[in-house]
Amino acid sequence: MEAVYQSAESILRYVVEFSTLLLELFGICILVFTAIKSFIYWLKKDESIRLGLAQGIALALEFKLGGEVLRTVVVRDWAELGILGAIITLRAALTFLIHWEIKNEKKALEPKI
């Protein structure tokens, strides 16, 4: 029975680590794609560049935040959990601020659209 428990725990750890890595990769890809797209819009002098950039950053942060939450499943000690909690808190605060910026930018662009 102990061997079954150990192998199940090992499988769970690999699945969580792979899923976390995948979510982090998605966040990075979205961020890079958004940065390139925003740079192109900047060259074209598009006025909605800030809105698009903020939305891309917010989406990338959501994926990164999902990876951090998933990582809490395999945390072994309190120090590591504290560090993860601080990272999650910071990313959640950044996401909140970016959503606030998106809302304000949409209001600023309304008369122009």
mmCIF file of C-alpha atoms in Angstrom:
data_model
loop_
_atom_site.group_PDB
_atom_site.id
_atom_site.type_symbol
_atom_site.label_atom_id
_atom_site.label_comp_id
_atom_site.label_asym_id
_atom_site.label_seq_id
_atom_site.Cartn_x
_atom_site.Cartn_y
_atom_site.Cartn_z
ATOM 1 C CA MET A 1 0.000 0.000 0.000
ATOM 2 C CA GLU A 2 2.896 2.342 0.771
ATOM 3 C CA ALA A 3 4.324 1.808 -2.717
ATOM 4 C CA VAL A 4 0.993 2.771 -4.315
ATOM 5 C CA TYR A 5 0.862 5.938 -2.206
ATOM 6 C CA GLN A 6 4.448 6.850 -3.120
ATOM 7 C CA SER A 7 3.878 6.305 -6.836
ATOM 8 C CA ALA A 8 0.593 8.269 -6.767
ATOM 9 C CA GLU A 9 2.347 11.135 -4.995
ATOM 10 C CA SER A 10 5.171 11.039 -7.528
ATOM 11 C CA ILE A 11 2.732 11.087 -10.456
ATOM 12 C CA LEU A 12 0.818 13.984 -8.904
ATOM 13 C CA ARG A 13 4.045 15.929 -8.412
ATOM 14 C CA TYR A 14 5.050 15.441 -12.065
ATOM 15 C CA VAL A 15 1.588 16.409 -13.334
ATOM 16 C CA VAL A 16 1.517 19.546 -11.188
ATOM 17 C CA GLU A 17 5.057 20.556 -12.151
ATOM 18 C CA PHE A 18 4.348 20.018 -15.850
ATOM 19 C CA SER A 19 1.044 21.914 -15.655
ATOM 20 C CA THR A 20 2.698 24.765 -13.762
ATOM 21 C CA LEU A 21 5.435 24.951 -16.369
ATOM 22 C CA LEU A 22 2.837 24.956 -19.144
ATOM 23 C CA LEU A 23 0.854 27.785 -17.527
ATOM 24 C CA GLU A 24 4.025 29.808 -17.012
ATOM 25 C CA LEU A 25 4.962 29.233 -20.661
ATOM 26 C CA PHE A 26 1.519 30.398 -21.821
ATOM 27 C CA GLY A 27 1.892 33.557 -19.736
ATOM 28 C CA ILE A 28 5.317 34.286 -21.207
ATOM 29 C CA CYS A 29 4.120 33.663 -24.779
ATOM 30 C CA ILE A 30 1.126 35.964 -24.298
ATOM 31 C CA LEU A 31 3.343 38.674 -22.836
ATOM 32 C CA VAL A 32 5.883 38.483 -25.666
ATOM 33 C CA PHE A 33 3.145 38.421 -28.326
ATOM 34 C CA THR A 34 1.432 41.425 -26.732
ATOM 35 C CA ALA A 35 4.704 43.354 -26.530
ATOM 36 C CA ILE A 36 5.478 42.752 -30.205
ATOM 37 C CA LYS A 37 1.917 43.642 -31.242
ATOM 38 C CA SER A 38 2.007 46.799 -29.108
ATOM 39 C CA PHE A 39 5.321 47.828 -30.620
ATOM 40 C CA ILE A 40 3.825 47.503 -34.101
ATOM 41 C CA TYR A 41 0.807 49.585 -33.006
ATOM 42 C CA TRP A 42 3.208 52.142 -31.544
ATOM 43 C CA LEU A 43 4.949 52.435 -34.898
ATOM 44 C CA LYS A 44 1.539 53.004 -36.523
ATOM 45 C CA LYS A 45 0.692 55.676 -33.904
ATOM 46 C CA ASP A 46 -2.445 53.797 -32.782
ATOM 47 C CA GLU A 47 -4.213 55.453 -29.843
ATOM 48 C CA SER A 48 -5.453 52.211 -28.300
ATOM 49 C CA ILE A 49 -1.936 50.865 -27.691
ATOM 50 C CA ARG A 50 -2.130 51.283 -23.902
ATOM 51 C CA LEU A 51 -5.424 49.414 -23.711
ATOM 52 C CA GLY A 52 -4.151 46.482 -25.771
ATOM 53 C CA LEU A 53 -0.901 46.306 -23.830
ATOM 54 C CA ALA A 54 -2.686 46.432 -20.481
ATOM 55 C CA GLN A 55 -5.113 43.687 -21.534
ATOM 56 C CA GLY A 56 -2.253 41.470 -22.700
ATOM 57 C CA ILE A 57 -0.298 42.013 -19.491
ATOM 58 C CA ALA A 58 -3.399 41.256 -17.425
ATOM 59 C CA LEU A 59 -4.023 38.013 -19.316
ATOM 60 C CA ALA A 60 -0.380 36.969 -18.976
ATOM 61 C CA LEU A 61 -0.500 37.679 -15.240
ATOM 62 C CA GLU A 62 -3.634 35.544 -14.917
ATOM 63 C CA PHE A 63 -1.811 32.566 -16.426
ATOM 64 C CA LYS A 64 1.238 33.168 -14.235
ATOM 65 C CA LEU A 65 -1.021 33.475 -11.186
ATOM 66 C CA GLY A 66 -2.703 30.193 -12.101
ATOM 67 C CA GLY A 67 0.706 28.524 -12.213
ATOM 68 C CA GLU A 68 1.570 29.838 -8.758
ATOM 69 C CA VAL A 69 -1.732 28.669 -7.288
ATOM 70 C CA LEU A 70 -1.186 25.231 -8.788
ATOM 71 C CA ARG A 71 2.332 25.166 -7.360
ATOM 72 C CA THR A 72 0.887 25.436 -3.823
ATOM 73 C CA VAL A 73 -0.364 21.849 -4.206
ATOM 74 C CA VAL A 74 3.142 20.405 -3.930
ATOM 75 C CA VAL A 75 4.633 22.782 -1.340
ATOM 76 C CA ARG A 76 6.385 20.900 1.451
ATOM 77 C CA ASP A 77 7.280 23.478 4.126
ATOM 78 C CA TRP A 78 5.948 26.737 5.535
ATOM 79 C CA ALA A 79 8.789 28.925 4.291
ATOM 80 C CA GLU A 80 8.119 27.935 0.691
ATOM 81 C CA LEU A 81 4.386 28.448 1.224
ATOM 82 C CA GLY A 82 5.071 31.940 2.600
ATOM 83 C CA ILE A 83 7.136 32.852 -0.449
ATOM 84 C CA LEU A 84 4.427 31.527 -2.774
ATOM 85 C CA GLY A 85 1.806 33.458 -0.807
ATOM 86 C CA ALA A 86 3.784 36.671 -1.216
ATOM 87 C CA ILE A 87 4.199 36.072 -4.959
ATOM 88 C CA ILE A 88 0.484 35.339 -5.346
ATOM 89 C CA THR A 89 -0.407 38.480 -3.378
ATOM 90 C CA LEU A 90 1.878 40.667 -5.498
ATOM 91 C CA ARG A 91 0.601 39.230 -8.776
ATOM 92 C CA ALA A 92 -3.016 39.589 -7.654
ATOM 93 C CA ALA A 93 -2.378 43.229 -6.695
ATOM 94 C CA LEU A 94 -0.744 43.872 -10.083
ATOM 95 C CA THR A 95 -3.683 42.250 -11.845
ATOM 96 C CA PHE A 96 -6.124 44.413 -9.879
ATOM 97 C CA LEU A 97 -4.192 47.587 -10.750
ATOM 98 C CA ILE A 98 -3.971 46.662 -14.411
ATOM 99 C CA HIS A 99 -7.726 45.975 -14.570
ATOM 100 C CA TRP A 100 -8.303 49.380 -12.974
ATOM 101 C CA GLU A 101 -6.048 50.940 -15.624
ATOM 102 C CA ILE A 102 -7.950 49.098 -18.378
ATOM 103 C CA LYS A 103 -11.240 50.466 -17.076
ATOM 104 C CA ASN A 104 -9.879 54.026 -16.995
ATOM 105 C CA GLU A 105 -8.319 53.685 -20.446
ATOM 106 C CA LYS A 106 -11.616 52.457 -21.904
ATOM 107 C CA LYS A 107 -13.366 55.505 -20.428
ATOM 108 C CA ALA A 108 -10.699 57.789 -21.911
ATOM 109 C CA LEU A 109 -11.050 56.206 -25.369
ATOM 110 C CA GLU A 110 -14.894 56.187 -25.392
ATOM 111 C CA PRO A 111 -15.374 59.599 -27.013
ATOM 112 C CA LYS A 112 -12.806 58.728 -29.676
ATOM 113 C CA ILE A 113 -14.363 55.372 -30.587
#
